[in-house]
GROMACS .gro file of C-alpha atoms in nm:
model
  113
    1UNK     CA    1   1.127   0.641   1.279
    2UNK     CA    2   0.888   0.755   1.013
    3UNK     CA    3   0.798   1.120   0.958
    4UNK     CA    4   0.537   1.282   0.744
    5UNK     CA    5   0.501   1.166   0.400
    6UNK     CA    6   0.565   1.520   0.278
    7UNK     CA    7   0.900   1.551   0.468
    8UNK     CA    8   1.018   1.206   0.338
    9UNK     CA    9   0.908   1.284  -0.018
   10UNK     CA   10   1.079   1.625  -0.001
   11UNK     CA   11   1.400   1.455   0.128
   12UNK     CA   12   1.396   1.198  -0.156
   13UNK     CA   13   1.333   1.464  -0.415
   14UNK     CA   14   1.608   1.692  -0.277
   15UNK     CA   15   1.856   1.397  -0.272
   16UNK     CA   16   1.772   1.294  -0.630
   17UNK     CA   17   1.787   1.645  -0.762
   18UNK     CA   18   2.131   1.686  -0.602
   19UNK     CA   19   2.246   1.365  -0.773
   20UNK     CA   20   2.292   1.170  -0.463
   21UNK     CA   21   2.278   0.797  -0.466
   22UNK     CA   22   2.197   0.610  -0.145
   23UNK     CA   23   2.228   0.229  -0.057
   24UNK     CA   24   2.148   0.021   0.246
   25UNK     CA   25   2.430  -0.169   0.410
   26UNK     CA   26   2.271  -0.360   0.692
   27UNK     CA   27   2.131  -0.100   0.927
   28UNK     CA   28   2.344   0.178   0.773
   29UNK     CA   29   2.293   0.415   0.490
   30UNK     CA   30   2.568   0.485   0.245
   31UNK     CA   31   2.561   0.772   0.007
   32UNK     CA   32   2.746   0.908  -0.289
   33UNK     CA   33   2.894   1.164  -0.289
   34UNK     CA   34   3.033   1.105   0.053
   35UNK     CA   35   2.995   1.471   0.150
   36UNK     CA   36   2.639   1.611   0.166
   37UNK     CA   37   2.511   1.970   0.238
   38UNK     CA   38   2.458   1.990   0.603
   39UNK     CA   39   2.076   2.019   0.567
   40UNK     CA   40   2.059   1.701   0.348
   41UNK     CA   41   2.283   1.512   0.588
   42UNK     CA   42   2.068   1.609   0.893
   43UNK     CA   43   1.745   1.529   0.717
   44UNK     CA   44   1.879   1.187   0.593
   45UNK     CA   45   1.986   1.108   0.946
   46UNK     CA   46   1.642   1.202   1.078
   47UNK     CA   47   1.458   0.979   0.821
   48UNK     CA   48   1.721   0.709   0.819
   49UNK     CA   49   1.475   0.426   0.906
   50UNK     CA   50   1.219   0.532   0.652
   51UNK     CA   51   1.484   0.553   0.377
   52UNK     CA   52   1.634   0.217   0.467
   53UNK     CA   53   1.291   0.057   0.471
   54UNK     CA   54   1.218   0.199   0.127
   55UNK     CA   55   1.560   0.070  -0.002
   56UNK     CA   56   1.536  -0.281   0.154
   57UNK     CA   57   1.159  -0.348   0.117
   58UNK     CA   58   1.113  -0.149  -0.196
   59UNK     CA   59   0.837   0.087  -0.287
   60UNK     CA   60   0.539  -0.038  -0.490
   61UNK     CA   61   0.218   0.154  -0.429
   62UNK     CA   62  -0.101  -0.056  -0.486
   63UNK     CA   63  -0.269   0.073  -0.807
   64UNK     CA   64  -0.611  -0.016  -0.655
   65UNK     CA   65  -0.552   0.177  -0.333
   66UNK     CA   66  -0.327   0.452  -0.462
   67UNK     CA   67  -0.382   0.481  -0.832
   68UNK     CA   68  -0.223   0.821  -0.868
   69UNK     CA   69   0.085   0.721  -0.670
   70UNK     CA   70   0.127   0.404  -0.880
   71UNK     CA   71   0.091   0.600  -1.205
   72UNK     CA   72   0.340   0.865  -1.102
   73UNK     CA   73   0.603   0.603  -1.005
   74UNK     CA   74   0.552   0.408  -1.329
   75UNK     CA   75   0.560   0.723  -1.541
   76UNK     CA   76   0.876   0.868  -1.378
   77UNK     CA   77   1.059   0.540  -1.396
   78UNK     CA   78   0.958   0.496  -1.754
   79UNK     CA   79   1.090   0.840  -1.839
   80UNK     CA   80   1.418   0.767  -1.664
   81UNK     CA   81   1.451   0.432  -1.850
   82UNK     CA   82   1.387   0.593  -2.181
   83UNK     CA   83   1.654   0.852  -2.111
   84UNK     CA   84   1.901   0.566  -2.024
   85UNK     CA   85   1.931   0.680  -1.661
   86UNK     CA   86   2.003   0.426  -1.383
   87UNK     CA   87   1.673   0.334  -1.209
   88UNK     CA   88   1.796   0.081  -0.947
   89UNK     CA   89   1.682   0.154  -0.585
   90UNK     CA   90   1.870   0.442  -0.440
   91UNK     CA   91   1.973   0.601  -0.772
   92UNK     CA   92   1.883   0.966  -0.821
   93UNK     CA   93   1.604   0.887  -1.080
   94UNK     CA   94   1.456   0.627  -0.828
   95UNK     CA   95   1.464   0.880  -0.545
   96UNK     CA   96   1.288   1.134  -0.758
   97UNK     CA   97   1.026   0.889  -0.880
   98UNK     CA   98   0.954   0.761  -0.531
   99UNK     CA   99   0.952   1.107  -0.376
  100UNK     CA  100   0.699   1.228  -0.640
  101UNK     CA  101   0.496   0.917  -0.595
  102UNK     CA  102   0.483   0.961  -0.224
  103UNK     CA  103   0.390   1.318  -0.256
  104UNK     CA  104   0.066   1.200  -0.427
  105UNK     CA  105  -0.049   0.956  -0.162
  106UNK     CA  106  -0.373   1.013   0.000
  107UNK     CA  107  -0.253   0.980   0.356
  108UNK     CA  108  -0.018   1.280   0.372
  109UNK     CA  109   0.002   1.278   0.761
  110UNK     CA  110   0.239   0.993   0.837
  111UNK     CA  111   0.416   0.700   0.684
  112UNK     CA  112   0.466   0.369   0.848
  113UNK     CA  113   0.788   0.273   0.683
   0.00000   0.00000   0.00000
């Protein structure tokens, strides 16, 4: 489970930039396209629990505790909405917004998701 915030953030950014969409199905992750580059597939497998948790529980940084992370998430999601991009959990725009937001968190050592 878990991993460093940096490694999870980088994975989410790389998935989003590649146009991958992920979804939780019980304790499994589904992704589109079905075929991923070997490094993305390996990293997604390694961080499966963290990604599942983010998809199922959502990601909503506390503005009082993590103001920069909350601002980054809201800004990125707003830009995607303005561009008419899907922003549902697991969409490429959501993955990028969450990845960038996680990258700004104060505790960059580990994540408890």
